[in-house]
XYZ file of N, CA, C and O in Angstrom:
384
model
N 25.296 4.924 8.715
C 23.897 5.184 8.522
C 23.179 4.840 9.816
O 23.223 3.701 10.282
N 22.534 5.811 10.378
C 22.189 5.529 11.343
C 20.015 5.051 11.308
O 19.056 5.656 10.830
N 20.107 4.100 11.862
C 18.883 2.765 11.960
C 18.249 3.327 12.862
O 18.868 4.061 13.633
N 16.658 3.113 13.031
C 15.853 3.209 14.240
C 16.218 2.583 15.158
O 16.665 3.125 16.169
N 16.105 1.226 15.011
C 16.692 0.145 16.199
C 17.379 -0.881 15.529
O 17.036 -0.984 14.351
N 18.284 -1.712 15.925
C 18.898 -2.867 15.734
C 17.834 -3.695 15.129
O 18.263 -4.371 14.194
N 16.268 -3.885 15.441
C 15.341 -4.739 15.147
C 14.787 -4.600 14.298
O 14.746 -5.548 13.515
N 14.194 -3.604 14.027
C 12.882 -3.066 13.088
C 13.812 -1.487 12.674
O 13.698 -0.465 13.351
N 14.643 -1.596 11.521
C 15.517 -0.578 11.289
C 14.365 0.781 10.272
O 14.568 1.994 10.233
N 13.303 0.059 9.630
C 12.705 0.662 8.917
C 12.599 0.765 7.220
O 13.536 0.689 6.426
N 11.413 0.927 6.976
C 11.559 0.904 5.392
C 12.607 1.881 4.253
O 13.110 1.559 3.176
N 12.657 3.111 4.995
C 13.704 3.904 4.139
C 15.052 3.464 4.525
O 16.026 3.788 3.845
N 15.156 2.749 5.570
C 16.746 1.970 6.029
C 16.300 0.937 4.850
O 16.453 1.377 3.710
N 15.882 -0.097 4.947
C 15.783 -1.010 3.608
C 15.960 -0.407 2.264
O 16.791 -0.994 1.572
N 15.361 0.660 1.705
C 15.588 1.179 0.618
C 17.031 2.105 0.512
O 17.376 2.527 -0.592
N 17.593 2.303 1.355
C 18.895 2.918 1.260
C 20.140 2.067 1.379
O 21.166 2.360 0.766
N 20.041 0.946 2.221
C 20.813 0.161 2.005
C 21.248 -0.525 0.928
O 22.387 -0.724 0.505
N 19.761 -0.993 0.389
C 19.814 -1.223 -1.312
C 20.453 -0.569 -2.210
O 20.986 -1.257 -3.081
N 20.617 1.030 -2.299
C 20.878 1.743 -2.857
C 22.213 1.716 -2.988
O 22.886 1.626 -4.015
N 22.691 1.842 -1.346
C 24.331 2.066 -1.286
C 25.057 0.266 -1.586
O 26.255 0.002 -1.685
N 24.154 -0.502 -1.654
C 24.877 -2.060 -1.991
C 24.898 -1.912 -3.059
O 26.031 -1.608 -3.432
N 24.079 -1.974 -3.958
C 23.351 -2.654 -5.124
C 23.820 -1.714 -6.426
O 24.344 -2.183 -7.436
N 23.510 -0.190 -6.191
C 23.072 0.493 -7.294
C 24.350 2.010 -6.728
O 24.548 2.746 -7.695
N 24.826 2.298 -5.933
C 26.058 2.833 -5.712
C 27.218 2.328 -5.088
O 28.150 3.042 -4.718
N 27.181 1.443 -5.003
C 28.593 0.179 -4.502
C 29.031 1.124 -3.384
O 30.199 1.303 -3.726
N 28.885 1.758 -2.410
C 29.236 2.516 -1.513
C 29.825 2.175 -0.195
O 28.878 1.637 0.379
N 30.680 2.172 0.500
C 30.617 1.605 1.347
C 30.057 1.952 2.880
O 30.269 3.039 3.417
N 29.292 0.841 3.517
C 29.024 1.750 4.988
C 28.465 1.017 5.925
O 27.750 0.060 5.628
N 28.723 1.377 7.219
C 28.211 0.905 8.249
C 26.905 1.647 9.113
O 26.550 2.823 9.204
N 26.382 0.378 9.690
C 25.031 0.709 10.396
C 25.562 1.129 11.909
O 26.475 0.540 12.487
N 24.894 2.149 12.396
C 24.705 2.641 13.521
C 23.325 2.366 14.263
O 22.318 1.962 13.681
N 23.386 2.566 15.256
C 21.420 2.613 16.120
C 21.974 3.446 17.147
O 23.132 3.674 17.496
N 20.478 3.976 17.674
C 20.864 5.027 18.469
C 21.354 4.884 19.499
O 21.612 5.855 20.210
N 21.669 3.393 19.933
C 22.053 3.037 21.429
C 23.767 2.641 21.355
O 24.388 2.392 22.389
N 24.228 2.629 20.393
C 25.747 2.976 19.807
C 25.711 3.903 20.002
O 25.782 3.920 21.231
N 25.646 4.824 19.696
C 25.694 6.448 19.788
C 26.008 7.335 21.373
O 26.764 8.179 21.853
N 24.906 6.506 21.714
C 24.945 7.035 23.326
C 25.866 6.311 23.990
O 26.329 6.975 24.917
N 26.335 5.213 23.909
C 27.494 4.302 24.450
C 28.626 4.684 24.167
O 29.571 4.490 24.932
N 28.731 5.222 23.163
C 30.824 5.857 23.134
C 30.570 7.196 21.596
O 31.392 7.544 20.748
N 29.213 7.601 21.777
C 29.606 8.590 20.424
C 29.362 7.771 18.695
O 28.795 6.761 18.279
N 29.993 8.664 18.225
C 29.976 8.589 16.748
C 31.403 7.923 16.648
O 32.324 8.434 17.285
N 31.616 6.841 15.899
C 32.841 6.241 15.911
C 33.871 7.092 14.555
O 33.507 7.453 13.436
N 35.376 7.209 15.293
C 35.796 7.993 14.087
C 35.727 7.818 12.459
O 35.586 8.706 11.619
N 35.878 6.304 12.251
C 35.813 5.953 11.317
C 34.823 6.626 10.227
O 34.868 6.579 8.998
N 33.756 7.381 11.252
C 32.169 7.731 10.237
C 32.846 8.905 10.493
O 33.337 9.432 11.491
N 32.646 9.407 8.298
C 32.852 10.962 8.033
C 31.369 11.304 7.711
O 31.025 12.484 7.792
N 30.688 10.586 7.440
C 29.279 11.051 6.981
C 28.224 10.564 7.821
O 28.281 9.338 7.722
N 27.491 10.810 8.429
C 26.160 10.239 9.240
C 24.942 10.291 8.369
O 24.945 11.391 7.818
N 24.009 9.657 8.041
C 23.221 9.566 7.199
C 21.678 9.185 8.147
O 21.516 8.268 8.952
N 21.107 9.794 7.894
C 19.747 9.437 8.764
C 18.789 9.456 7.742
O 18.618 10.528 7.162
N 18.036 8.339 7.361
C 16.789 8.220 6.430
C 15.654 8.440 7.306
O 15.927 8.858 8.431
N 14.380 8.234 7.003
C 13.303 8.727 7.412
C 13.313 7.288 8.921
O 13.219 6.060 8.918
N 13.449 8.162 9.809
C 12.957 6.885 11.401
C 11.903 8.066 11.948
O 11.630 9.243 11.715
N 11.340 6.570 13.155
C 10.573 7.909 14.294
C 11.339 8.230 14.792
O 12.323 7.635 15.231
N 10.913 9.680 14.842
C 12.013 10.905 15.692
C 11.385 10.770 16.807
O 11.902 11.555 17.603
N 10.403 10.097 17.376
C 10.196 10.506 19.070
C 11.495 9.041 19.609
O 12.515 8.990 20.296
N 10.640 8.039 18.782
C 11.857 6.392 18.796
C 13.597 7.008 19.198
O 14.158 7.024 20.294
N 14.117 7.478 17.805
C 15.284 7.982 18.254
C 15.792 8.721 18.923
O 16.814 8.394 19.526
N 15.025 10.481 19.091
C 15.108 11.088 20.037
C 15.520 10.686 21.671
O 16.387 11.246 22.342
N 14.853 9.830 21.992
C 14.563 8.947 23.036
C 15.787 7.964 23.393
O 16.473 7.957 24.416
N 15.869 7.085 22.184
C 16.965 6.127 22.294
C 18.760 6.901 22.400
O 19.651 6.553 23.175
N 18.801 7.704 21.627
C 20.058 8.733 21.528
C 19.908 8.981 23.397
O 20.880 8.399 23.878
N 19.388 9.369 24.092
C 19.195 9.565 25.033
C 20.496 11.345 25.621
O 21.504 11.539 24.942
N 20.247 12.099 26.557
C 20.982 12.982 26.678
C 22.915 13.020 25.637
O 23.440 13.789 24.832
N 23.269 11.871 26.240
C 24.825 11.652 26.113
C 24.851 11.445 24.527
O 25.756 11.954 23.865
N 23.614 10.521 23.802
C 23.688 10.567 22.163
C 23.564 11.596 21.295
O 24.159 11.821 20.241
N 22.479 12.360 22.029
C 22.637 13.538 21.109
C 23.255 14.579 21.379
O 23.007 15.530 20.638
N 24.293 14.809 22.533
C 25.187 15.633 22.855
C 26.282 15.198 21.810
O 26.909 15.979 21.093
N 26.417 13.762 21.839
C 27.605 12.836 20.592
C 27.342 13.695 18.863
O 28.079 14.164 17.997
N 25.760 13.512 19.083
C 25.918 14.089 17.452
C 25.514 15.621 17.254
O 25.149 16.154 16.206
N 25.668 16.203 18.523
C 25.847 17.879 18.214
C 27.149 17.911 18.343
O 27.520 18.688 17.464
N 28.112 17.509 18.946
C 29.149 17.687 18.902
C 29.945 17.546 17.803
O 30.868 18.281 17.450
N 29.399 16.245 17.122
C 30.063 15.693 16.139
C 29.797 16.861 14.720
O 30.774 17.230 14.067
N 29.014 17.131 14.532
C 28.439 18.310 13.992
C 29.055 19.553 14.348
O 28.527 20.205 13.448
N 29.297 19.841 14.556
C 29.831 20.931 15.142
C 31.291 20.856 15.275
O 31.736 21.978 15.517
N 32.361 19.803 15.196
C 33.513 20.026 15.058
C 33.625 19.506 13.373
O 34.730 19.247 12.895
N 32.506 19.404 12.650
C 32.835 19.319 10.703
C 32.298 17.942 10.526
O 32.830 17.299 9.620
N 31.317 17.333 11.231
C 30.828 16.158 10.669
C 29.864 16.163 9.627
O 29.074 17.041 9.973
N 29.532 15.757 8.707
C 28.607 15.376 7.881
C 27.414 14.814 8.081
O 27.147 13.718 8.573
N 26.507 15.904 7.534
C 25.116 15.436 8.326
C 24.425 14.829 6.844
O 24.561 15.732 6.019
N 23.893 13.909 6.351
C 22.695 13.805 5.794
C 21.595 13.233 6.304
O 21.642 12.493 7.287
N 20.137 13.633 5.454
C 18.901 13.359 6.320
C 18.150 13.960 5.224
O 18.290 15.011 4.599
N 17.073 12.721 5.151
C 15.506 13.335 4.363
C 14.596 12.582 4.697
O 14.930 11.535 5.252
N 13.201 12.843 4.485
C 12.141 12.308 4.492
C 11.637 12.055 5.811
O 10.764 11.255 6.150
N 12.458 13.025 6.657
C 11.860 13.056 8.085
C 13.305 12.662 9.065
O 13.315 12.483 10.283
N 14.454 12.596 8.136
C 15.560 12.116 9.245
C 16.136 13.307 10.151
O 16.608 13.248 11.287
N 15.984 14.231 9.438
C 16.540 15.332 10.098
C 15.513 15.344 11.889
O 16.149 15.171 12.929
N 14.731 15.457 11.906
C 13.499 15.098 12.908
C 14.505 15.155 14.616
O 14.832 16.093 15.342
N 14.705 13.748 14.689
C 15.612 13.859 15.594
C 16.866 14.376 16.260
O 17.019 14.615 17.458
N 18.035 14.553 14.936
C 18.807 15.087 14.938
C 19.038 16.504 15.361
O 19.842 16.932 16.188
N 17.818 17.398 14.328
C 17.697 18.440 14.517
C 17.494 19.143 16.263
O 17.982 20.100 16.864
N 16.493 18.040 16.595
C 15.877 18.646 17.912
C 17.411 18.526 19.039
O 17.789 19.332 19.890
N 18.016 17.220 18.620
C 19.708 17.451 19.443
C 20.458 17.890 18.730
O 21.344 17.049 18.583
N 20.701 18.942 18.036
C 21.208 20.137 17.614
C 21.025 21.979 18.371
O 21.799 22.881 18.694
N 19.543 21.754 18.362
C 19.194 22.666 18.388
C 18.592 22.882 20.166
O 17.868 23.845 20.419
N 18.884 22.155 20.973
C 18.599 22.172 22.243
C 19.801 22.119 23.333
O 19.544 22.134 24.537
């Protein structure tokens, strides 16, 4: 699941985490966008999950090499989810 920042991850990161602890026993790890740009999407993640962050925040933090990581990753069969504004960032390093 990928976080705004390590610091201030955000309120729909709080409410999803809850979700996948508490109320779908799910298992998963946190990402931020400055993982991403440092070595990619780690294999271990089949699903990427983006809840509602600022997309200028992440846009930004993903920096060239991050969101080349998650068009790529996308593009060879990764799993995208995203609502309430997650798609935002992603999309724009998809589609550029």
């Amino acid at each position: 699941m990928l976080a705004s920042s390590a610091t201030s991850p955000g309120e729909s990161y709080d409410w999803l985490t809850f979700k996948l602890n508490n109320e779908w026993e799910l298992p998963f790890d946190s990402l931020v966008p400055a993982t991403i740009a440092a070595g990619g999407i780690p294999d271990s993640i089949d699903v990427l999950i983006v809840p509602q962050v600022s997309a200028t925040a992440v846009y930004a933090a993903l920096g060239a090499d991050g969101r080349e990581a998650i068009t790529s990753w996308v593009r060879a069969g990764g799993h995208l989810v995203t609502w309430g504004g997650g798609e935002k960032p992603v999309t724009l390093s998809i589609n550029h």
